[in-house]
Amino acid sequence: MSVEREISPQVYLAFKNRVLTDLVQELDEKFMEKTDQASLRLRVETLVEQKIHDEKLPFSRAVRLSLITDIADELLGYGPLEAPLRDQTITEIMINGPQVVYVERNGKIERAAIHFRDEAHLRQVIDRIVTPLGRRIDESSPMVDARLPDGSRVNAIIPPLALDGSVLTIRKFGKHRLTPDDLVRLGSITPQMVAFVAACVRIKLNVLVSGGTGSGKTTLLNVLSSFIPPGERIVTIEDAAELRLQQPHCVRLEARPANIEGKGLIGIRDLVRNALRMRPDRIVVGECRGGEALDMLQAMNTGHDGSLTTLHANTPRDCTSRLETMVMMAGMELPSRAIREQIASAIQLIVQVARLSDGSRKVISVTEVQGMEGQVITLQDLFVFRQTNVDAQGRVVGQMESTGLLPKFYHRFATAGINLPAEIFQRPGGND
């Protein structure tokens, strides 16, 4: 909101609220439901200009445009959220109560110069987001996951669980779908690694993307899925739909929360089991969080090769441990060795991603799951990111290096007709 010096913010806000009140009374709800956004905005512009004229207010053109935008956002959009949602440099919006809003830009968190009128105003915006999706949020169900029409992920939690007012977090999805070339240009991955992981997807290895919150797991999963041949049937399974696959034969499934009576819950695990009956060539699970890990591993071990998923973990070793814990959450009385054998035989590759201290997101290792040695799952790093310094601007300095080791499945590339030079696995300076 940019307001000229000729009026104070208090005058601006008072006029805006007065116009909003009048407009809500003047605009019929049925008119708002049936009319397209462009026509509605034109109607708002006409009414605002009329009221400024009637009250003989000496507002400049800049102030008039600001008023029209703010009022249209309140009536037709998500109010104060519209400005950060339009800003393509912002990747995350974090609202900690009506008066405190933070955004993430270029990997760094900063305070935003926006706020909501009060708690009721914030709750109204949350309801406007979740209601069209058939979701609800109230004291009996004070948490909800949802998504915006553009695919951006939304999480909301309200009092009494949130002590200082409702908390709303939005992970934005950019209009531009990142490609492998984009990740190379951003320094997140090297061309050699792109060639390698693309070949791994094409020969139908089961790949697990591991990383912390906000490290870029879903973005990388989208990129990896772009290497799936277009003739295959893909079933995607998510809590809140984020994946944007481009293949023509893609079935998208989304979990459903319980209704107001606590019934009707359809979880990720239910969808994974159902997907096995849908004749998938590949199953892509947006994120493994619990007992569905067992069903996913069983699918990978029973002919559904080439499946992809993500989970939260800080290292490849932590990733296998967490996967073991999630399998135990399925409620099956399985011995640890049996679970580890399932993991070792199902997963062939772990791609570890991280958000570094400068806010950049990188693939920091690509690790092969080799099998079992005694009671331990054996892992072998193929590529690792080695940080050497932090420059004067606070940017992380380092490079991705090959470890000099060939994966056990390397021969499968030639069998599939993929020419992947062994030189990409050589360490800098050779393997001596």
Short mmCIF file of C-alpha atoms in Angstrom, two decimals:
data_model
loop_
_atom_site.label_atom_id
_atom_site.label_comp_id
_atom_site.label_asym_id
_atom_site.label_seq_id
_atom_site.Cartn_x
_atom_site.Cartn_y
_atom_site.Cartn_z
CA MET A 1 0.00 0.00 0.00
CA SER A 2 1.61 3.24 -1.12
CA VAL A 3 -0.08 6.38 0.23
CA GLU A 4 0.91 9.93 -0.79
CA ARG A 5 1.91 12.47 1.87
CA GLU A 6 -1.23 14.51 1.21
CA ILE A 7 -3.21 12.18 3.50
CA SER A 8 -2.23 10.37 6.64
CA PRO A 9 -2.47 6.57 6.94
CA GLN A 10 -5.25 7.06 9.49
CA VAL A 11 -7.34 9.10 7.02
CA TYR A 12 -6.62 6.59 4.26
CA LEU A 13 -7.65 3.65 6.46
CA ALA A 14 -10.78 5.36 7.74
CA PHE A 15 -11.93 6.16 4.20
CA LYS A 16 -11.10 2.65 2.98
CA ASN A 17 -13.11 1.04 5.79
CA ARG A 18 -16.02 3.41 5.19
CA VAL A 19 -16.05 2.59 1.47
CA LEU A 20 -15.74 -1.13 2.19
CA THR A 21 -18.77 -1.03 4.48
CA ASP A 22 -20.82 0.78 1.84
CA LEU A 23 -19.67 -1.52 -0.96
CA VAL A 24 -20.58 -4.67 0.95
CA GLN A 25 -24.12 -3.30 1.25
CA GLU A 26 -24.29 -2.15 -2.36
CA LEU A 27 -22.84 -5.20 -4.09
CA ASP A 28 -25.33 -8.04 -4.12
CA GLU A 29 -23.83 -11.41 -3.10
CA LYS A 30 -25.35 -13.14 -6.13
CA PHE A 31 -23.79 -10.49 -8.35
CA MET A 32 -20.38 -11.20 -6.78
CA GLU A 33 -20.79 -14.96 -7.23
CA LYS A 34 -21.87 -14.85 -10.87
CA THR A 35 -19.68 -12.06 -12.21
CA ASP A 36 -16.09 -12.61 -13.36
CA GLN A 37 -13.16 -11.00 -11.51
CA ALA A 38 -12.45 -8.39 -14.21
CA SER A 39 -16.04 -7.12 -14.18
CA LEU A 40 -16.10 -7.05 -10.40
CA ARG A 41 -12.90 -5.02 -10.24
CA LEU A 42 -14.32 -2.59 -12.77
CA ARG A 43 -17.47 -2.25 -10.63
CA VAL A 44 -15.33 -1.63 -7.51
CA GLU A 45 -13.33 1.04 -9.38
CA THR A 46 -16.49 2.82 -10.49
CA LEU A 47 -17.97 2.85 -6.97
CA VAL A 48 -14.74 4.05 -5.34
CA GLU A 49 -14.35 6.90 -7.84
CA GLN A 50 -17.98 7.89 -7.26
CA LYS A 51 -17.54 8.06 -3.48
CA ILE A 52 -14.34 10.08 -3.78
CA HIS A 53 -16.20 12.50 -6.05
CA ASP A 54 -19.23 12.69 -3.73
CA GLU A 55 -17.06 13.48 -0.70
CA LYS A 56 -14.92 15.92 -2.73
CA LEU A 57 -11.68 14.35 -1.47
CA PRO A 58 -8.48 15.69 -3.10
CA PHE A 59 -6.85 12.27 -3.57
CA SER A 60 -4.08 11.96 -6.12
CA ARG A 61 -4.19 9.34 -8.87
CA ALA A 62 -1.66 7.18 -6.98
CA VAL A 63 -3.83 7.19 -3.85
CA ARG A 64 -6.94 6.42 -5.89
CA LEU A 65 -5.25 3.42 -7.52
CA SER A 66 -4.01 2.24 -4.15
CA LEU A 67 -7.51 2.49 -2.69
CA ILE A 68 -9.06 0.61 -5.60
CA THR A 69 -6.46 -2.17 -5.32
CA ASP A 70 -6.78 -2.50 -1.53
CA ILE A 71 -10.59 -2.51 -1.60
CA ALA A 72 -10.77 -4.98 -4.49
CA ASP A 73 -8.34 -7.25 -2.63
CA GLU A 74 -10.56 -7.13 0.46
CA LEU A 75 -13.77 -7.85 -1.43
CA LEU A 76 -12.57 -10.30 -4.06
CA GLY A 77 -9.31 -11.74 -2.77
CA TYR A 78 -7.40 -12.41 0.43
CA GLY A 79 -7.07 -8.84 1.70
CA PRO A 80 -3.57 -7.92 2.92
CA LEU A 81 -2.24 -11.24 1.57
CA GLU A 82 -2.78 -10.20 -2.03
CA ALA A 83 0.31 -7.95 -2.19
CA PRO A 84 2.82 -10.60 -1.01
CA LEU A 85 1.05 -13.23 -3.11
CA ARG A 86 1.62 -11.08 -6.20
CA ASP A 87 5.28 -10.46 -5.32
CA GLN A 88 7.24 -13.08 -7.25
CA THR A 89 10.35 -12.59 -5.08
CA ILE A 90 8.53 -13.88 -1.99
CA THR A 91 8.53 -17.65 -1.49
CA GLU A 92 6.84 -17.95 1.92
CA ILE A 93 4.38 -15.89 3.95
CA MET A 94 4.23 -16.36 7.74
CA ILE A 95 1.45 -14.68 9.73
CA ASN A 96 1.86 -14.83 13.51
CA GLY A 97 -1.40 -13.22 14.57
CA PRO A 98 -3.12 -10.25 12.92
CA GLN A 99 -0.35 -7.69 13.52
CA VAL A 100 2.82 -9.70 12.82
CA VAL A 101 3.64 -10.83 9.28
CA TYR A 102 6.97 -12.17 8.00
CA VAL A 103 7.97 -13.19 4.48
CA GLU A 104 10.84 -15.19 3.06
CA ARG A 105 12.70 -13.59 0.15
CA ASN A 106 15.85 -15.09 -1.38
CA GLY A 107 16.01 -17.59 1.44
CA LYS A 108 16.00 -14.90 4.16
CA ILE A 109 13.12 -14.05 6.53
CA GLU A 110 12.10 -10.40 6.94
CA ARG A 111 9.26 -8.48 8.58
CA ALA A 112 6.54 -7.38 6.15
CA ALA A 113 4.84 -3.97 6.28
CA ILE A 114 1.32 -5.42 6.22
CA HIS A 115 -1.15 -6.43 8.90
CA PHE A 116 -4.78 -7.39 9.44
CA ARG A 117 -7.32 -5.18 11.19
CA ASP A 118 -7.88 -7.67 13.98
CA GLU A 119 -8.23 -11.40 14.69
CA ALA A 120 -11.68 -11.50 13.10
CA HIS A 121 -10.26 -10.07 9.88
CA LEU A 122 -7.52 -12.73 9.79
CA ARG A 123 -10.02 -15.51 10.50
CA GLN A 124 -12.21 -14.21 7.69
CA VAL A 125 -9.31 -14.53 5.23
CA ILE A 126 -8.48 -18.05 6.48
CA ASP A 127 -12.12 -19.08 5.99
CA ARG A 128 -12.06 -17.60 2.49
CA ILE A 129 -9.10 -19.86 1.67
CA VAL A 130 -10.33 -23.15 3.14
CA THR A 131 -14.11 -23.02 2.54
CA PRO A 132 -14.01 -23.48 -1.28
CA LEU A 133 -11.95 -26.65 -0.73
CA GLY A 134 -14.55 -28.21 1.53
CA ARG A 135 -12.25 -27.82 4.53
CA ARG A 136 -13.18 -26.24 7.83
CA ILE A 137 -11.41 -24.65 10.76
CA ASP A 138 -13.01 -23.93 14.12
CA GLU A 139 -12.44 -24.65 17.81
CA SER A 140 -13.34 -28.32 17.36
CA SER A 141 -10.92 -28.63 14.42
CA PRO A 142 -8.35 -25.84 14.94
CA MET A 143 -5.77 -26.96 12.34
CA VAL A 144 -6.10 -27.28 8.58
CA ASP A 145 -3.98 -27.88 5.50
CA ALA A 146 -5.20 -26.38 2.25
CA ARG A 147 -3.97 -24.89 -1.00
CA LEU A 148 -4.59 -21.79 -3.06
CA PRO A 149 -5.88 -21.97 -6.65
CA ASP A 150 -2.28 -21.59 -7.95
CA GLY A 151 -1.17 -24.64 -5.94
CA SER A 152 0.50 -22.74 -3.08
CA ARG A 153 0.43 -24.75 0.15
CA VAL A 154 -1.43 -23.34 3.17
CA ASN A 155 -1.39 -24.31 6.83
CA ALA A 156 -3.54 -22.58 9.44
CA ILE A 157 -3.85 -23.06 13.19
CA ILE A 158 -6.15 -20.97 15.37
CA PRO A 159 -6.78 -20.37 19.09
CA PRO A 160 -6.92 -22.04 21.55
CA LEU A 161 -3.92 -23.90 20.09
CA ALA A 162 -2.31 -20.70 18.80
CA LEU A 163 -1.89 -18.52 21.87
CA ASP A 164 -1.26 -15.13 20.26
CA GLY A 165 -3.82 -15.21 17.48
CA SER A 166 -4.32 -17.32 14.39
CA VAL A 167 -1.18 -18.46 12.57
CA LEU A 168 -1.22 -18.79 8.79
CA THR A 169 1.72 -20.11 6.74
CA ILE A 170 1.75 -20.08 2.94
CA ARG A 171 4.41 -21.83 0.86
CA LYS A 172 4.10 -20.10 -2.50
CA PHE A 173 4.39 -21.80 -5.83
CA GLY A 174 6.00 -19.70 -8.52
CA LYS A 175 4.23 -19.24 -11.82
CA HIS A 176 7.35 -20.53 -13.55
CA ARG A 177 7.89 -24.25 -13.10
CA LEU A 178 11.59 -24.77 -12.40
CA THR A 179 13.46 -26.95 -14.88
CA PRO A 180 16.75 -28.85 -14.50
CA ASP A 181 18.45 -25.98 -16.35
CA ASP A 182 17.05 -23.52 -13.80
CA LEU A 183 18.53 -25.54 -10.92
CA VAL A 184 21.91 -25.66 -12.69
CA ARG A 185 21.79 -21.89 -13.29
CA LEU A 186 20.94 -21.28 -9.61
CA GLY A 187 23.86 -23.47 -8.53
CA SER A 188 21.61 -26.00 -6.81
CA ILE A 189 22.93 -28.93 -8.86
CA THR A 190 25.62 -29.60 -11.49
CA PRO A 191 25.01 -30.68 -15.10
CA GLN A 192 26.76 -33.99 -14.37
CA MET A 193 24.41 -34.71 -11.48
CA VAL A 194 21.40 -33.80 -13.62
CA ALA A 195 22.53 -36.31 -16.26
CA PHE A 196 23.02 -38.95 -13.58
CA VAL A 197 19.69 -38.54 -11.71
CA ALA A 198 17.83 -38.28 -15.03
CA ALA A 199 19.34 -41.59 -16.08
CA CYS A 200 18.43 -43.12 -12.69
CA VAL A 201 14.78 -42.09 -13.13
CA ARG A 202 14.69 -43.45 -16.68
CA ILE A 203 16.01 -46.89 -15.64
CA LYS A 204 13.32 -46.94 -12.93
CA LEU A 205 15.38 -46.74 -9.78
CA ASN A 206 13.43 -45.94 -6.63
CA VAL A 207 14.59 -42.49 -5.52
CA LEU A 208 14.06 -40.81 -2.16
CA VAL A 209 14.53 -37.04 -1.78
CA SER A 210 15.59 -36.17 1.77
CA GLY A 211 15.93 -32.75 3.40
CA GLY A 212 14.81 -30.33 6.07
CA THR A 213 11.83 -27.99 6.04
CA GLY A 214 12.02 -25.47 3.20
CA SER A 215 15.05 -27.12 1.64
CA GLY A 216 13.44 -27.60 -1.78
CA LYS A 217 12.32 -31.25 -1.62
CA THR A 218 9.08 -30.75 -3.55
CA THR A 219 10.80 -28.58 -6.16
CA LEU A 220 13.40 -31.27 -6.75
CA LEU A 221 10.73 -33.98 -6.81
CA ASN A 222 8.96 -32.03 -9.56
CA VAL A 223 12.23 -31.85 -11.51
CA LEU A 224 12.94 -35.56 -11.06
CA SER A 225 9.43 -36.45 -12.20
CA SER A 226 10.03 -34.54 -15.44
CA PHE A 227 12.44 -37.32 -16.47
CA ILE A 228 9.70 -39.98 -16.39
CA PRO A 229 8.91 -41.05 -19.99
CA PRO A 230 5.56 -39.65 -21.23
CA GLY A 231 4.11 -43.08 -22.06
CA GLU A 232 3.95 -44.27 -18.44
CA ARG A 233 0.96 -44.17 -16.07
CA ILE A 234 1.84 -42.14 -12.98
CA VAL A 235 -0.19 -41.93 -9.77
CA THR A 236 0.68 -39.03 -7.45
CA ILE A 237 -0.42 -39.08 -3.80
CA GLU A 238 -0.27 -36.01 -1.57
CA ASP A 239 -1.68 -34.46 1.60
CA ALA A 240 -2.18 -31.15 -0.23
CA ALA A 241 -1.63 -31.23 -3.98
CA GLU A 242 1.65 -29.49 -4.87
CA LEU A 243 3.22 -31.63 -7.58
CA ARG A 244 2.83 -30.38 -11.13
CA LEU A 245 3.71 -33.22 -13.46
CA GLN A 246 3.65 -32.54 -17.18
CA GLN A 247 3.15 -36.10 -18.41
CA PRO A 248 -0.20 -36.74 -20.17
CA HIS A 249 -1.07 -39.93 -18.24
CA CYS A 250 -1.02 -38.74 -14.65
CA VAL A 251 -3.61 -39.53 -11.95
CA ARG A 252 -3.58 -37.12 -9.00
CA LEU A 253 -4.87 -38.24 -5.59
CA GLU A 254 -5.20 -36.06 -2.50
CA ALA A 255 -5.81 -37.12 1.10
CA ARG A 256 -9.01 -35.98 2.84
CA PRO A 257 -9.37 -34.91 6.48
CA ALA A 258 -12.19 -36.07 8.72
CA ASN A 259 -15.52 -34.22 8.55
CA ILE A 260 -17.17 -32.35 11.41
CA GLU A 261 -18.31 -35.65 12.96
CA GLY A 262 -14.76 -36.99 12.85
CA LYS A 263 -15.58 -39.39 10.01
CA GLY A 264 -14.53 -39.73 6.41
CA LEU A 265 -10.75 -39.51 6.92
CA ILE A 266 -8.81 -40.81 3.90
CA GLY A 267 -5.09 -40.75 4.63
CA ILE A 268 -1.97 -41.14 2.53
CA ARG A 269 -1.72 -44.79 3.53
CA ASP A 270 -5.23 -45.53 2.24
CA LEU A 271 -4.38 -43.85 -1.06
CA VAL A 272 -1.10 -45.75 -1.47
CA ARG A 273 -2.90 -49.06 -0.98
CA ASN A 274 -5.61 -48.01 -3.42
CA ALA A 275 -3.03 -46.85 -5.98
CA LEU A 276 -1.68 -50.40 -6.20
CA ARG A 277 -5.03 -51.41 -7.73
CA MET A 278 -4.85 -48.68 -10.37
CA ARG A 279 -2.21 -50.29 -12.57
CA PRO A 280 0.45 -47.61 -11.99
CA ASP A 281 3.85 -47.68 -13.72
CA ARG A 282 5.11 -45.25 -11.10
CA ILE A 283 3.86 -44.08 -7.73
CA VAL A 284 4.95 -40.62 -6.59
CA VAL A 285 4.20 -39.83 -2.93
CA GLY A 286 4.60 -36.15 -2.10
CA GLU A 287 5.93 -36.90 1.37
CA CYS A 288 6.18 -39.96 3.62
CA ARG A 289 5.34 -39.05 7.21
CA GLY A 290 4.06 -42.20 8.87
CA GLY A 291 2.79 -45.72 8.35
CA GLU A 292 2.41 -45.23 4.60
CA ALA A 293 6.19 -45.78 4.41
CA LEU A 294 5.57 -49.52 4.83
CA ASP A 295 3.06 -49.62 1.96
CA MET A 296 5.42 -47.55 -0.18
CA LEU A 297 8.33 -49.92 0.46
CA GLN A 298 6.16 -52.94 -0.29
CA ALA A 299 5.05 -51.34 -3.56
CA MET A 300 8.67 -50.66 -4.50
CA ASN A 301 9.56 -54.27 -3.69
CA THR A 302 6.71 -55.79 -5.67
CA GLY A 303 7.19 -54.49 -9.18
CA HIS A 304 6.45 -50.75 -8.91
CA ASP A 305 9.98 -49.67 -9.75
CA GLY A 306 10.81 -46.06 -10.47
CA SER A 307 8.75 -44.68 -7.61
CA LEU A 308 9.64 -41.34 -6.00
CA THR A 309 8.98 -39.78 -2.61
CA THR A 310 10.35 -37.30 -0.08
CA LEU A 311 10.83 -37.24 3.68
CA HIS A 312 12.26 -34.95 6.34
CA ALA A 313 15.81 -35.88 7.36
CA ASN A 314 19.13 -34.05 7.63
CA THR A 315 21.47 -36.74 6.23
CA PRO A 316 21.13 -39.93 4.15
CA ARG A 317 21.89 -41.99 7.26
CA ASP A 318 19.19 -40.13 9.22
CA CYS A 319 16.91 -40.72 6.25
CA THR A 320 17.16 -44.54 6.51
CA SER A 321 16.70 -44.37 10.29
CA ARG A 322 13.62 -42.20 9.98
CA LEU A 323 12.20 -44.46 7.29
CA GLU A 324 12.63 -47.39 9.68
CA THR A 325 10.81 -45.47 12.42
CA MET A 326 7.93 -44.60 10.08
CA VAL A 327 7.53 -48.25 9.07
CA MET A 328 7.16 -49.08 12.78
CA MET A 329 4.36 -46.49 12.92
CA ALA A 330 2.32 -48.74 10.63
CA GLY A 331 1.63 -50.92 13.67
CA MET A 332 3.16 -54.10 12.25
CA GLU A 333 5.27 -56.18 14.63
CA LEU A 334 8.29 -56.39 12.34
CA PRO A 335 11.84 -56.95 13.58
CA SER A 336 14.32 -54.16 12.85
CA ARG A 337 16.40 -56.35 10.56
CA ALA A 338 13.38 -57.18 8.41
CA ILE A 339 12.52 -53.49 8.07
CA ARG A 340 16.11 -52.59 7.15
CA GLU A 341 16.19 -55.35 4.55
CA GLN A 342 12.99 -53.92 3.04
CA ILE A 343 14.56 -50.45 2.91
CA ALA A 344 17.85 -51.72 1.47
CA SER A 345 16.11 -53.66 -1.30
CA ALA A 346 13.48 -50.99 -2.09
CA ILE A 347 15.49 -47.73 -2.18
CA GLN A 348 18.40 -47.39 -4.60
CA LEU A 349 19.19 -43.68 -4.37
CA ILE A 350 18.90 -40.92 -1.75
CA VAL A 351 19.20 -37.31 -2.95
CA GLN A 352 19.92 -35.04 0.02
CA VAL A 353 18.95 -31.36 -0.22
CA ALA A 354 19.56 -28.54 2.24
CA ARG A 355 19.02 -24.83 2.74
CA LEU A 356 22.42 -23.35 3.51
CA SER A 357 23.26 -20.44 5.81
CA ASP A 358 23.00 -17.90 2.96
CA GLY A 359 19.47 -19.04 2.12
CA SER A 360 20.48 -20.94 -1.01
CA ARG A 361 19.11 -24.41 -1.61
CA LYS A 362 21.43 -27.10 -2.90
CA VAL A 363 21.70 -30.81 -3.48
CA ILE A 364 24.44 -31.59 -0.95
CA SER A 365 24.82 -35.31 -1.65
CA VAL A 366 23.69 -38.10 -3.93
CA THR A 367 23.98 -41.44 -2.15
CA GLU A 368 23.57 -45.02 -3.31
CA VAL A 369 21.89 -47.56 -1.03
CA GLN A 370 24.09 -50.62 -1.58
CA GLY A 371 22.48 -53.25 0.62
CA MET A 372 23.05 -54.76 4.06
CA GLU A 373 26.17 -55.60 6.03
CA GLY A 374 25.14 -57.45 9.15
CA GLN A 375 22.48 -55.30 10.83
CA VAL A 376 23.43 -52.07 9.01
CA ILE A 377 22.20 -50.56 5.76
CA THR A 378 25.29 -49.70 3.69
CA LEU A 379 25.41 -46.34 1.95
CA GLN A 380 27.89 -44.96 -0.59
CA ASP A 381 28.19 -41.29 -1.49
CA LEU A 382 28.52 -40.69 -5.22
CA PHE A 383 28.46 -36.86 -5.18
CA VAL A 384 28.99 -34.53 -2.21
CA PHE A 385 28.96 -30.75 -1.76
CA ARG A 386 32.07 -29.50 0.02
CA GLN A 387 31.75 -26.04 1.57
CA THR A 388 35.09 -24.19 1.71
CA ASN A 389 34.21 -20.70 2.85
CA VAL A 390 31.69 -17.88 3.25
CA ASP A 391 32.44 -14.76 1.20
CA ALA A 392 32.17 -11.10 2.26
CA GLN A 393 28.49 -10.98 1.20
CA GLY A 394 27.69 -14.01 3.38
CA ARG A 395 27.34 -16.37 0.41
CA VAL A 396 28.41 -19.97 0.85
CA VAL A 397 31.45 -20.92 -1.24
CA GLY A 398 32.01 -24.54 -2.21
CA GLN A 399 31.68 -27.06 -4.97
CA MET A 400 29.99 -30.34 -5.75
CA GLU A 401 32.48 -33.17 -6.26
CA SER A 402 32.32 -36.77 -7.38
CA THR A 403 33.69 -39.25 -4.86
CA GLY A 404 35.34 -41.40 -7.55
CA LEU A 405 33.06 -44.38 -6.89
CA LEU A 406 30.89 -46.07 -9.50
CA PRO A 407 27.38 -47.12 -8.43
CA LYS A 408 26.65 -50.84 -8.34
CA PHE A 409 23.85 -50.37 -10.86
CA TYR A 410 26.05 -48.55 -13.41
CA HIS A 411 25.81 -51.43 -15.92
CA ARG A 412 22.03 -50.90 -16.10
CA PHE A 413 22.49 -47.63 -17.98
CA ALA A 414 24.14 -49.35 -20.94
CA THR A 415 21.52 -52.13 -20.84
CA ALA A 416 18.82 -49.45 -21.16
CA GLY A 417 20.64 -47.78 -24.04
CA ILE A 418 21.68 -44.75 -21.97
CA ASN A 419 25.19 -43.46 -22.61
CA LEU A 420 26.36 -42.12 -19.25
CA PRO A 421 30.15 -41.57 -19.30
CA ALA A 422 31.99 -43.07 -16.35
CA GLU A 423 34.11 -39.89 -16.25
CA ILE A 424 31.35 -38.00 -14.42
CA PHE A 425 32.13 -40.13 -11.36
CA GLN A 426 35.84 -39.25 -11.34
CA ARG A 427 37.14 -37.14 -8.49
CA PRO A 428 38.69 -33.76 -9.38
CA GLY A 429 42.26 -34.50 -10.43
CA GLY A 430 41.50 -38.17 -11.11
CA ASN A 431 40.97 -41.18 -8.89
CA ASP A 432 44.55 -41.56 -7.68
#
